Amino acid sequence: MSRAPRLHADGKTRCPWPGEDPLYVAYHDTEWGVPEYDDRALYEKLILDGFQAGLSWITILRKRDNFRKAFDDFQPEKIARYNEKKVHALMNDAGIVRNKAKIDGAISSAKSYLDIMEKGPGFSKLLWDFMDGRPKVNHFKTTASVPASTPLSMQISKELSSRGFKFVGPTIVYAFMEATGMVNDHLVDCHCHASCGKTQRKPRLKSK
């Protein structure tokens, strides 16, 4: 279905997917498509995109604070050491998506992340080197034009899989690339299209 940008009551034209949901609109306006270069933040987003598989992103967004509490603020150093007792506790946490394969995948990915940080180029550099350090700006007019995956997302997917990351198929990786500003897929008439590449992400205060 071809979906064009929509005009909101505040006079701003936006991509159609957040609808009128205030949480989704705020995410669209302030996070989605803004280039992210922080290693840990990139790991968090990749894990959350993995948990999204088969679900809608708004479902994950509504649970994101619960995820952060349950997963030690997505600190890979802690997640890599999770044992069966911790996995069992997560499987009983109604505030998150209780899927053992995805929980196990987050642990495996944390170990792979630490390996890249200790022995490799660093997680952010590994990802952004595929983009030569700069976002790719697309100029789509409707959501029907936006791909589900690209040759580049397939390439990054293959690289991450080879390093032991889980739930990093080409479609998940492309959604991750959109969200973290590696590609700018705001529709051309969306008010964020011109500005999001220039926006600086604010550091997130860690939850207590």
Short mmCIF file of C-alpha atoms in Angstrom, two decimals:
data_model
loop_
_atom_site.label_atom_id
_atom_site.label_comp_id
_atom_site.label_asym_id
_atom_site.label_seq_id
_atom_site.Cartn_x
_atom_site.Cartn_y
_atom_site.Cartn_z
CA MET A 1 0.00 0.00 0.00
CA SER A 2 1.39 3.38 -1.02
CA ARG A 3 1.26 5.74 1.94
CA ALA A 4 2.13 9.39 1.55
CA PRO A 5 3.19 11.84 4.27
CA ARG A 6 0.41 13.24 6.44
CA LEU A 7 -0.21 16.71 7.82
CA HIS A 8 -0.62 16.82 11.58
CA ALA A 9 -2.58 19.23 13.76
CA ASP A 10 0.63 21.03 14.74
CA GLY A 11 1.09 22.02 11.10
CA LYS A 12 3.98 19.62 10.47
CA THR A 13 4.01 17.02 7.72
CA ARG A 14 5.36 13.65 8.82
CA CYS A 15 5.93 10.14 7.54
CA PRO A 16 2.64 8.22 7.91
CA TRP A 17 3.82 5.38 10.15
CA PRO A 18 3.69 7.06 13.60
CA GLY A 19 0.03 8.00 13.08
CA GLU A 20 -1.22 10.21 15.91
CA ASP A 21 0.35 8.24 18.78
CA PRO A 22 2.25 10.85 20.88
CA LEU A 23 5.01 8.41 21.87
CA TYR A 24 5.49 7.30 18.27
CA VAL A 25 5.41 10.88 16.95
CA ALA A 26 8.06 11.95 19.47
CA TYR A 27 10.24 8.98 18.50
CA HIS A 28 9.80 9.85 14.80
CA ASP A 29 10.68 13.52 15.37
CA THR A 30 13.62 13.19 17.75
CA GLU A 31 15.25 9.76 17.26
CA TRP A 32 14.41 7.92 14.04
CA GLY A 33 16.89 8.75 11.31
CA VAL A 34 19.19 10.82 13.52
CA PRO A 35 22.76 9.50 13.08
CA GLU A 36 23.89 7.49 16.10
CA TYR A 37 27.63 6.95 16.63
CA ASP A 38 27.68 5.74 20.24
CA ASP A 39 28.82 2.11 20.47
CA ARG A 40 26.56 1.07 23.34
CA ALA A 41 23.50 2.89 22.00
CA LEU A 42 23.95 1.10 18.67
CA TYR A 43 24.12 -2.25 20.47
CA GLU A 44 20.90 -1.45 22.37
CA LYS A 45 19.05 -0.54 19.20
CA LEU A 46 20.21 -3.64 17.36
CA ILE A 47 19.02 -5.86 20.24
CA LEU A 48 15.65 -4.11 20.42
CA ASP A 49 15.24 -4.49 16.65
CA GLY A 50 15.89 -8.19 17.11
CA PHE A 51 13.16 -8.37 19.76
CA GLN A 52 10.85 -6.56 17.33
CA ALA A 53 11.01 -9.43 14.80
CA GLY A 54 7.43 -10.50 14.16
CA LEU A 55 6.03 -7.56 16.15
CA SER A 56 5.46 -3.85 15.53
CA TRP A 57 8.06 -1.29 16.64
CA ILE A 58 5.51 0.61 18.75
CA THR A 59 5.12 -2.54 20.86
CA ILE A 60 8.86 -2.48 21.62
CA LEU A 61 8.90 1.30 22.07
CA ARG A 62 6.20 1.07 24.75
CA LYS A 63 8.26 -1.56 26.56
CA ARG A 64 11.65 0.10 26.04
CA ASP A 65 12.01 1.43 29.59
CA ASN A 66 11.11 -2.02 30.93
CA PHE A 67 13.71 -3.58 28.63
CA ARG A 68 16.35 -1.15 29.87
CA LYS A 69 15.65 -2.05 33.49
CA ALA A 70 15.52 -5.79 32.79
CA PHE A 71 18.71 -5.78 30.71
CA ASP A 72 20.92 -3.64 32.98
CA ASP A 73 20.59 -0.58 30.76
CA PHE A 74 21.92 -2.65 27.84
CA GLN A 75 25.46 -2.73 29.17
CA PRO A 76 27.06 -5.49 27.07
CA GLU A 77 29.63 -6.21 29.80
CA LYS A 78 26.81 -7.30 32.12
CA ILE A 79 24.62 -9.03 29.53
CA ALA A 80 27.52 -11.18 28.32
CA ARG A 81 27.70 -12.69 31.81
CA TYR A 82 24.01 -13.59 32.12
CA ASN A 83 23.45 -17.13 33.42
CA GLU A 84 20.45 -19.47 33.33
CA LYS A 85 19.05 -17.95 36.53
CA LYS A 86 19.01 -14.50 34.91
CA VAL A 87 17.49 -15.90 31.71
CA HIS A 88 14.78 -17.56 33.80
CA ALA A 89 14.05 -14.23 35.52
CA LEU A 90 13.79 -12.49 32.14
CA MET A 91 11.42 -15.18 30.88
CA ASN A 92 9.17 -14.34 33.84
CA ASP A 93 9.31 -10.57 33.29
CA ALA A 94 5.96 -9.50 31.87
CA GLY A 95 7.36 -6.05 31.05
CA ILE A 96 9.44 -7.31 28.13
CA VAL A 97 8.98 -9.67 25.17
CA ARG A 98 9.51 -13.11 26.68
CA ASN A 99 11.21 -15.07 23.94
CA LYS A 100 14.08 -17.33 24.98
CA ALA A 101 15.72 -17.41 21.56
CA LYS A 102 15.82 -13.61 21.47
CA ILE A 103 17.10 -13.38 25.06
CA ASP A 104 19.83 -15.92 24.27
CA GLY A 105 20.55 -13.93 21.11
CA ALA A 106 21.07 -10.73 23.12
CA ILE A 107 23.64 -12.57 25.27
CA SER A 108 25.48 -13.96 22.23
CA SER A 109 25.45 -10.54 20.60
CA ALA A 110 26.85 -8.94 23.77
CA LYS A 111 29.81 -11.33 23.66
CA SER A 112 30.37 -10.53 19.97
CA TYR A 113 30.12 -6.80 20.72
CA LEU A 114 32.78 -7.06 23.44
CA ASP A 115 35.04 -8.98 21.07
CA ILE A 116 34.78 -6.20 18.48
CA MET A 117 35.40 -3.53 21.11
CA GLU A 118 38.47 -5.34 22.51
CA LYS A 119 40.09 -6.82 19.41
CA GLY A 120 38.43 -5.14 16.45
CA PRO A 121 37.68 -1.68 15.15
CA GLY A 122 34.90 -0.91 17.66
CA PHE A 123 31.21 -1.45 17.00
CA SER A 124 30.33 2.02 15.72
CA LYS A 125 33.36 2.15 13.40
CA LEU A 126 32.61 -1.34 12.06
CA LEU A 127 29.08 -0.26 11.11
CA TRP A 128 29.77 3.26 9.88
CA ASP A 129 32.73 2.18 7.76
CA PHE A 130 30.13 0.49 5.51
CA MET A 131 28.72 4.01 4.97
CA ASP A 132 32.11 5.75 4.70
CA GLY A 133 31.11 7.46 7.95
CA ARG A 134 28.19 9.38 6.45
CA PRO A 135 24.45 8.74 6.23
CA LYS A 136 22.97 7.82 2.86
CA VAL A 137 20.15 10.25 2.12
CA ASN A 138 17.26 8.76 0.17
CA HIS A 139 14.45 10.71 -1.48
CA PHE A 140 11.36 8.54 -1.27
CA LYS A 141 7.93 10.11 -1.78
CA THR A 142 5.79 7.28 -0.37
CA THR A 143 6.38 4.33 1.94
CA ALA A 144 5.79 2.00 -1.00
CA SER A 145 9.17 3.09 -2.39
CA VAL A 146 11.09 2.25 0.78
CA PRO A 147 12.85 -1.14 0.54
CA ALA A 148 12.64 -3.82 3.23
CA SER A 149 16.32 -4.63 2.69
CA THR A 150 19.15 -3.60 0.39
CA PRO A 151 22.39 -5.14 -0.88
CA LEU A 152 24.21 -3.12 1.80
CA SER A 153 21.96 -4.36 4.61
CA MET A 154 22.63 -7.89 3.34
CA GLN A 155 26.36 -7.20 3.46
CA ILE A 156 26.21 -5.83 7.03
CA SER A 157 23.94 -8.72 8.05
CA LYS A 158 26.49 -11.20 6.74
CA GLU A 159 29.32 -9.43 8.58
CA LEU A 160 27.45 -9.34 11.90
CA SER A 161 26.34 -12.96 11.57
CA SER A 162 29.90 -14.06 10.89
CA ARG A 163 30.94 -12.35 14.13
CA GLY A 164 28.33 -14.21 16.18
CA PHE A 165 25.49 -11.68 16.35
CA LYS A 166 21.97 -13.12 16.40
CA PHE A 167 18.70 -11.81 14.90
CA VAL A 168 20.57 -9.71 12.36
CA GLY A 169 18.89 -10.71 9.10
CA PRO A 170 18.93 -8.19 6.22
CA THR A 171 15.44 -6.83 7.01
CA ILE A 172 16.20 -6.31 10.71
CA VAL A 173 19.51 -4.70 9.78
CA TYR A 174 17.86 -2.32 7.32
CA ALA A 175 15.30 -1.22 9.95
CA PHE A 176 18.25 -0.69 12.30
CA MET A 177 20.07 1.37 9.64
CA GLU A 178 16.99 3.57 9.21
CA ALA A 179 16.50 4.07 12.93
CA THR A 180 20.14 4.92 13.64
CA GLY A 181 20.48 7.34 10.74
CA MET A 182 22.84 5.26 8.64
CA VAL A 183 20.23 5.88 5.97
CA ASN A 184 17.77 8.78 5.96
CA ASP A 185 14.45 7.27 4.94
CA HIS A 186 12.19 10.08 6.08
CA LEU A 187 9.93 10.79 3.10
CA VAL A 188 11.00 13.90 1.20
CA ASP A 189 7.95 15.92 2.27
CA CYS A 190 8.39 14.98 5.95
CA HIS A 191 9.63 17.91 8.03
CA CYS A 192 12.44 15.70 9.40
CA HIS A 193 13.94 14.82 6.02
CA ALA A 194 16.13 17.90 5.70
CA SER A 195 17.02 18.26 9.37
CA CYS A 196 17.62 14.81 10.86
CA GLY A 197 21.13 14.40 9.44
CA LYS A 198 22.14 17.66 11.11
CA THR A 199 20.57 16.83 14.47
CA GLN A 200 22.88 15.86 17.31
CA ARG A 201 21.63 13.04 19.49
CA LYS A 202 21.47 13.95 23.16
CA PRO A 203 23.26 11.50 25.46
CA ARG A 204 20.70 9.42 27.33
CA LEU A 205 20.83 9.52 31.10
CA LYS A 206 21.22 6.02 32.45
CA SER A 207 18.25 4.63 34.31
CA LYS A 208 18.81 3.94 38.00
#
